[in-house]
Tab-separated table of C-alpha atoms in Angstrom:
chain	number	residue	atom	x	y	z
A	1364	MET	CA	-25.165	88.292	-62.663
A	1365	THR	CA	-28.229	86.910	-63.936
A	1366	ILE	CA	-26.364	84.037	-65.548
A	1367	LEU	CA	-24.417	82.965	-62.779
A	1368	ALA	CA	-26.974	82.760	-60.437
A	1369	ASN	CA	-29.252	80.572	-63.395
A	1370	ILE	CA	-26.132	78.576	-63.752
A	1371	LEU	CA	-25.941	77.625	-59.868
A	1372	ILE	CA	-29.080	77.396	-59.219
A	1373	ILE	CA	-29.702	74.740	-62.762
A	1374	PHE	CA	-26.723	73.169	-60.762
A	1375	PHE	CA	-27.838	72.577	-57.943
A	1376	ILE	CA	-31.096	71.176	-59.149
A	1377	VAL	CA	-30.402	69.037	-62.101
A	1378	VAL	CA	-27.950	67.238	-59.330
A	1379	GLY	CA	-30.840	66.246	-56.730
A	1380	LEU	CA	-32.684	64.948	-59.933
A	1381	VAL	CA	-29.741	62.851	-60.068
A	1382	PHE	CA	-29.867	61.854	-56.516
A	1383	ILE	CA	-32.980	61.130	-56.188
A	1384	VAL	CA	-33.275	58.857	-60.142
A	1385	VAL	CA	-30.447	56.831	-58.497
A	1386	THR	CA	-32.144	56.636	-55.283
A	1387	ALA	CA	-35.252	54.785	-57.328
A	1388	ILE	CA	-33.508	53.390	-59.483
A	1389	GLY	CA	-31.243	51.485	-56.415
A	1390	LEU	CA	-34.990	50.614	-54.753
A	1391	PHE	CA	-35.165	48.500	-57.245
A	1392	ARG	CA	-32.588	46.848	-58.806
A	1393	LEU	CA	-30.470	45.817	-54.860
A	1394	PRO	CA	-31.266	42.645	-53.461
A	1395	ASP	CA	-32.486	43.457	-50.016
A	1396	LEU	CA	-34.109	45.854	-47.566
A	1397	TYR	CA	-30.777	46.293	-45.829
A	1398	THR	CA	-29.173	46.945	-48.816
A	1399	ARG	CA	-31.503	48.794	-50.169
A	1400	THR	CA	-31.755	51.435	-46.988
A	1401	HIS	CA	-28.157	52.785	-48.348
A	1402	ALA	CA	-30.122	53.524	-51.270
A	1403	ALA	CA	-33.075	55.157	-49.829
A	1404	SER	CA	-31.417	56.981	-46.901
A	1405	LYS	CA	-27.974	58.813	-48.530
A	1406	SER	CA	-28.846	58.608	-51.862
A	1407	ALA	CA	-31.969	60.928	-50.755
A	1408	THR	CA	-31.349	62.668	-48.286
A	1409	LEU	CA	-28.463	64.645	-50.630
A	1410	GLY	CA	-31.423	65.246	-53.696
A	1411	VAL	CA	-33.884	66.685	-51.227
A	1412	MET	CA	-31.458	68.873	-50.158
A	1413	CYS	CA	-29.768	70.050	-52.862
A	1414	ILE	CA	-33.341	70.540	-55.004
A	1415	LEU	CA	-33.764	73.104	-51.403
A	1416	ILE	CA	-30.450	74.388	-51.231
A	1417	GLY	CA	-32.081	75.440	-56.107
A	1418	VAL	CA	-35.142	76.561	-54.865
A	1419	PHE	CA	-33.906	79.175	-52.245
A	1420	LEU	CA	-30.551	80.401	-54.165
A	1421	HIS	CA	-33.611	80.683	-56.861
A	1422	PHE	CA	-35.564	83.113	-54.119
A	1423	TRP	CA	-32.384	84.627	-52.658
A	1424	LEU	CA	-31.200	85.023	-55.974
A	1425	ILE	CA	-33.356	86.466	-58.360
A	1426	GLU	CA	-36.701	87.318	-56.529
A	1427	ASN	CA	-34.842	89.166	-53.088
A	1428	HIS	CA	-36.353	87.498	-51.082
A	1429	PHE	CA	-34.372	85.387	-48.158
A	1430	ASN	CA	-36.770	82.286	-46.586
A	1431	PRO	CA	-34.802	81.348	-43.376
A	1432	ALA	CA	-37.458	77.997	-43.442
A	1433	ILE	CA	-35.557	76.630	-46.218
A	1434	LEU	CA	-32.683	76.694	-45.174
A	1435	LEU	CA	-34.432	74.992	-41.707
A	1436	GLY	CA	-35.404	72.120	-43.873
A	1437	VAL	CA	-32.069	71.140	-44.630
A	1438	LEU	CA	-30.845	71.628	-41.414
A	1439	PHE	CA	-33.843	69.422	-40.493
A	1440	LEU	CA	-33.175	66.329	-43.676
A	1441	PHE	CA	-29.812	66.095	-42.277
A	1442	ILE	CA	-30.416	65.760	-38.873
A	1443	THR	CA	-32.962	62.865	-39.218
A	1444	GLY	CA	-32.092	60.876	-42.645
A	1445	PRO	CA	-29.809	58.992	-40.913
A	1446	VAL	CA	-31.494	58.091	-38.297
A	1447	GLY	CA	-34.655	57.226	-40.333
A	1448	GLY	CA	-32.352	54.204	-41.795
A	1449	HIS	CA	-31.134	53.463	-38.569
A	1450	ILE	CA	-34.342	52.716	-37.146
A	1451	MET	CA	-35.756	50.984	-40.306
A	1452	SER	CA	-32.666	48.392	-41.233
A	1453	ARG	CA	-33.175	48.011	-37.199
A	1454	SER	CA	-36.605	47.515	-36.209
A	1455	SER	CA	-36.340	45.036	-39.413
A	1456	TYR	CA	-34.190	43.659	-38.373
A	1457	ILE	CA	-35.340	42.418	-35.371
A	1458	ALA	CA	-38.552	41.757	-37.007
A	1459	GLY	CA	-36.999	38.913	-38.690
A	1460	VAL	CA	-36.721	39.681	-41.583
A	1461	LYS	CA	-33.206	37.810	-43.555
A	1462	PRO	CA	-30.590	38.923	-44.794
A	1463	TRP	CA	-29.841	38.349	-48.677
A	1464	SER	CA	-27.959	35.490	-49.772
A	1465	GLY	CA	-24.722	36.867	-50.808
A	1466	THR	CA	-24.298	38.614	-47.261
A	1467	VAL	CA	-20.924	37.074	-45.483
A	1468	ARG	CA	-20.265	37.927	-42.811
A	1469	ASP	CA	-23.284	38.871	-39.610
A	1470	ASP	CA	-22.011	39.445	-36.756
A	1471	LEU	CA	-25.357	40.882	-35.979
A	1472	LYS	CA	-26.992	37.394	-35.348
A	1473	PRO	CA	-25.095	36.683	-31.980
A	1474	GLU	CA	-26.098	39.686	-30.029
A	1475	ILE	CA	-30.089	39.400	-31.047
A	1476	GLU	CA	-30.450	36.481	-30.250
A	1477	ARG	CA	-28.714	36.921	-26.360
A	1478	MET	CA	-30.833	40.047	-26.279
A	1479	LYS	CA	-33.786	38.516	-26.936
A	1480	LYS	CA	-33.354	35.410	-24.578
A	1481	GLU	CA	-32.774	37.859	-22.127
A	1482	GLN	CA	-36.217	40.210	-22.800
A	1483	GLY	CA	-37.741	37.725	-22.836
A	1484	ILE	CA	-39.317	37.676	-26.798
A	1485	LYS	CA	-39.217	35.277	-28.917
B	927	MET	CA	-17.189	76.839	-21.437
B	928	SER	CA	-20.150	78.343	-21.451
B	929	PHE	CA	-18.580	80.890	-18.968
B	930	GLN	CA	-16.510	82.279	-21.457
B	931	ILE	CA	-19.101	82.194	-23.574
B	932	LEU	CA	-21.032	84.654	-21.095
B	933	LEU	CA	-17.968	86.320	-19.799
B	934	ASN	CA	-17.635	87.459	-22.978
B	935	PHE	CA	-20.968	89.017	-23.884
B	936	PHE	CA	-20.705	90.089	-20.134
B	937	LEU	CA	-17.697	92.243	-21.607
B	938	ALA	CA	-18.856	93.759	-25.019
B	939	PHE	CA	-21.373	95.532	-23.228
B	940	LEU	CA	-19.611	96.227	-20.727
B	941	TRP	CA	-17.656	97.747	-23.687
B	942	MET	CA	-21.096	98.985	-25.175
B	943	PHE	CA	-21.846	100.991	-21.830
B	944	LEU	CA	-18.942	102.807	-21.852
B	945	SER	CA	-18.692	104.132	-25.119
B	946	SER	CA	-22.670	105.452	-24.041
B	947	ASN	CA	-23.692	104.663	-27.987
B	948	TYR	CA	-26.178	101.365	-27.720
B	949	SER	CA	-25.453	99.871	-31.428
B	950	LEU	CA	-25.191	96.242	-33.147
B	951	SER	CA	-22.322	97.448	-34.146
B	952	ARG	CA	-20.887	98.676	-30.951
B	953	LEU	CA	-21.522	95.392	-29.796
B	954	ILE	CA	-19.252	93.232	-32.086
B	955	ILE	CA	-17.014	95.546	-31.702
B	956	GLY	CA	-17.588	95.176	-27.620
B	957	TYR	CA	-17.326	90.940	-27.835
B	958	LEU	CA	-14.216	91.300	-30.721
B	959	LEU	CA	-12.180	93.058	-27.931
B	960	GLY	CA	-13.168	90.694	-25.366
B	961	LEU	CA	-12.128	86.925	-26.958
B	962	LEU	CA	-8.724	89.362	-27.602
B	963	VAL	CA	-8.687	90.034	-23.130
B	964	ILE	CA	-10.230	86.199	-22.738
B	965	ILE	CA	-7.816	85.051	-24.975
B	966	ALA	CA	-4.398	86.899	-23.627
B	967	LEU	CA	-5.805	86.100	-20.325
B	968	ARG	CA	-6.399	81.940	-21.280
B	969	LYS	CA	-3.722	80.662	-18.588
B	970	PHE	CA	-6.679	81.385	-16.181
B	971	PHE	CA	-9.153	78.971	-16.706
B	972	LYS	CA	-8.983	75.474	-16.061
B	973	THR	CA	-11.208	74.908	-19.202
B	974	ARG	CA	-9.830	75.275	-22.676
B	975	LEU	CA	-10.248	78.121	-25.422
B	976	TYR	CA	-13.597	77.899	-26.216
B	977	VAL	CA	-12.418	79.614	-29.282
B	978	ASP	CA	-11.016	76.119	-30.373
B	979	ARG	CA	-14.193	73.861	-29.530
B	980	VAL	CA	-15.953	76.237	-32.336
B	981	TRP	CA	-12.690	76.141	-35.320
B	982	ALA	CA	-13.273	71.735	-33.158
B	983	VAL	CA	-16.936	72.452	-34.287
B	984	ILE	CA	-16.584	73.624	-38.056
B	985	LYS	CA	-13.994	70.964	-38.591
B	986	LEU	CA	-16.468	68.431	-38.082
B	987	THR	CA	-18.928	69.673	-40.299
B	988	VAL	CA	-17.276	70.274	-43.179
B	989	LEU	CA	-16.134	66.645	-42.374
B	990	PHE	CA	-19.687	65.663	-42.308
B	991	ILE	CA	-20.604	67.394	-45.552
B	992	LYS	CA	-16.921	65.600	-47.790
B	993	GLU	CA	-18.405	61.898	-47.007
B	994	LEU	CA	-22.369	63.289	-47.640
B	995	ILE	CA	-20.376	63.502	-51.315
B	996	LEU	CA	-18.695	61.257	-51.289
B	997	ALA	CA	-20.581	58.437	-49.711
B	998	ASN	CA	-23.967	59.926	-52.789
B	999	ILE	CA	-20.940	58.903	-55.822
B	1000	THR	CA	-19.950	55.643	-54.477
B	1001	VAL	CA	-24.114	54.663	-53.830
B	1002	LEU	CA	-24.451	56.494	-57.427
B	1003	LYS	CA	-21.774	53.718	-59.017
B	1004	LEU	CA	-22.389	50.678	-56.970
B	1005	VAL	CA	-26.391	50.893	-58.343
B	1006	ILE	CA	-25.257	52.373	-62.136
B	1007	LYS	CA	-22.897	48.963	-62.435
B	1008	PRO	CA	-24.126	46.070	-64.256
B	1009	LYS	CA	-23.365	43.721	-62.476
B	1010	LEU	CA	-23.863	43.486	-58.520
B	1011	ASP	CA	-20.852	41.835	-56.935
B	1012	MET	CA	-20.643	43.784	-53.900
B	1013	GLN	CA	-20.883	41.449	-51.111
B	1014	PRO	CA	-23.053	42.711	-47.600
B	1015	ALA	CA	-22.098	42.472	-44.535
B	1016	PHE	CA	-23.110	43.043	-40.630
B	1017	PHE	CA	-19.212	43.872	-38.738
B	1018	LYS	CA	-18.970	44.389	-34.908
B	1019	TYR	CA	-17.310	47.825	-33.858
B	1020	ASP	CA	-15.524	48.696	-30.964
B	1021	THR	CA	-16.151	52.657	-29.808
B	1022	THR	CA	-14.086	54.373	-27.325
B	1023	LEU	CA	-16.851	56.576	-26.788
B	1024	THR	CA	-18.511	57.382	-23.820
B	1025	GLU	CA	-21.428	60.463	-24.276
B	1026	GLU	CA	-24.235	59.620	-25.559
B	1027	TRP	CA	-24.596	62.544	-27.414
B	1028	GLU	CA	-21.620	60.682	-28.483
B	1029	ILE	CA	-22.251	58.026	-30.441
B	1030	THR	CA	-25.430	59.351	-31.589
B	1031	LEU	CA	-23.219	61.815	-33.415
B	1032	LEU	CA	-20.726	58.702	-34.671
B	1033	SER	CA	-23.859	57.114	-35.189
B	1034	SER	CA	-25.744	58.965	-38.003
B	1035	LEU	CA	-21.905	59.834	-38.999
B	1036	ILE	CA	-20.366	56.507	-39.614
B	1037	THR	CA	-24.393	56.119	-41.892
B	1038	LEU	CA	-23.445	58.818	-44.471
B	1039	THR	CA	-20.582	57.422	-44.643
B	1040	PRO	CA	-20.004	55.470	-47.876
B	1041	GLY	CA	-21.104	52.412	-47.964
B	1042	THR	CA	-22.010	51.706	-43.914
B	1043	VAL	CA	-24.788	52.379	-42.133
B	1044	VAL	CA	-25.531	51.483	-38.280
B	1045	VAL	CA	-28.232	48.320	-37.582
B	1046	HIS	CA	-27.560	47.931	-33.691
B	1047	VAL	CA	-26.246	50.297	-30.708
B	1048	SER	CA	-25.462	47.497	-28.428
B	1049	ASP	CA	-26.971	47.974	-24.304
B	1050	ASP	CA	-24.361	48.871	-22.702
B	1051	SER	CA	-22.875	51.226	-25.838
B	1052	LYS	CA	-19.893	50.096	-26.457
B	1053	SER	CA	-20.540	49.110	-30.247
B	1054	LEU	CA	-21.633	49.404	-32.614
B	1055	PHE	CA	-22.681	47.147	-35.369
B	1056	ILE	CA	-22.587	48.082	-39.239
B	1057	HIS	CA	-23.956	46.849	-42.102
B	1058	VAL	CA	-20.877	47.470	-45.013
B	1059	ILE	CA	-22.637	47.227	-48.127
B	1060	ASP	CA	-19.026	45.540	-49.679
B	1061	SER	CA	-16.750	44.245	-47.131
B	1062	GLN	CA	-13.710	43.861	-49.572
B	1063	ASP	CA	-12.456	46.723	-47.472
B	1064	ILE	CA	-13.787	46.159	-44.485
B	1065	ASP	CA	-10.573	47.139	-42.079
B	1066	GLU	CA	-9.786	50.032	-44.514
B	1067	THR	CA	-13.181	50.990	-43.342
B	1068	ILE	CA	-12.716	50.190	-39.954
B	1069	ASP	CA	-9.139	52.668	-39.916
B	1070	SER	CA	-11.066	55.447	-41.690
B	1071	ILE	CA	-14.102	55.851	-38.736
B	1072	LYS	CA	-11.366	54.421	-36.111
B	1073	TYR	CA	-8.986	57.665	-37.127
B	1074	SER	CA	-11.357	60.084	-38.754
B	1075	PHE	CA	-14.396	60.473	-37.103
B	1076	GLU	CA	-13.938	58.603	-33.464
B	1077	LYS	CA	-10.419	61.555	-33.366
B	1078	ALA	CA	-12.605	64.700	-34.539
B	1079	ILE	CA	-15.669	64.450	-32.084
B	1080	LEU	CA	-13.353	64.064	-29.396
B	1081	GLU	CA	-11.138	67.648	-30.267
B	1082	VAL	CA	-14.936	68.210	-29.904
B	1083	SER	CA	-15.710	66.983	-26.581
B	1084	ARG	CA	-12.189	67.235	-24.223
B	1085	SER	CA	-11.945	69.630	-21.719
């Protein structure tokens, strides 16, 4: 029984670590802010969630201590992760960060220009 | 919907008082019996059964977790690949959802799907501007958003 629990815990923590390493490599390799947002908002969320689940299972199955605060942490990460990615990319687009030169189509540019004209922002 | 839940709790407490045994197990038995009564009398309610809606929420959650895992595998492949040959693009997606919470939910679902991040929601909240990391299969992405996520959200919200 303990072996099974240990396998589960190690699995979750290793998967979380792999995803966090992927996030770090992605932040180095990808060409512009918007593609880096993909790496940061997805892999980081799932990576930290997996590590938290591993910690929760360790304390629950090995040390017999049920800690609901960790589960709440998982839930909050789940809700706030994508919102963070959205806000970062939106505010940098409005502030004028240029997308990578390989970007093939841009429907957003006229919309933002129209919005800025309406509100009188340069 | 909240009326049905309140009614169900009322029936559960009624069962507890009828059997004059005030324990949690009695309450749960009363709740299940009340659920049976509510299902039997479903044609007298104007809205649909709340059990139906709870089931739709569970399906949406499963979809959410599945998409999160798929998204991460996509990003992993993209980052590990030796040559950067993706074609990012911003595209406009017109949504049929009207309520604010539905649009927020759809935006977080899209942000957690493989290769898409919502950058901007238009002022009239009729269209979302999505940054897609690889635009070679853009139509497929739009179809998958339309037919899986919007459908699941509408399933939760319809009365």
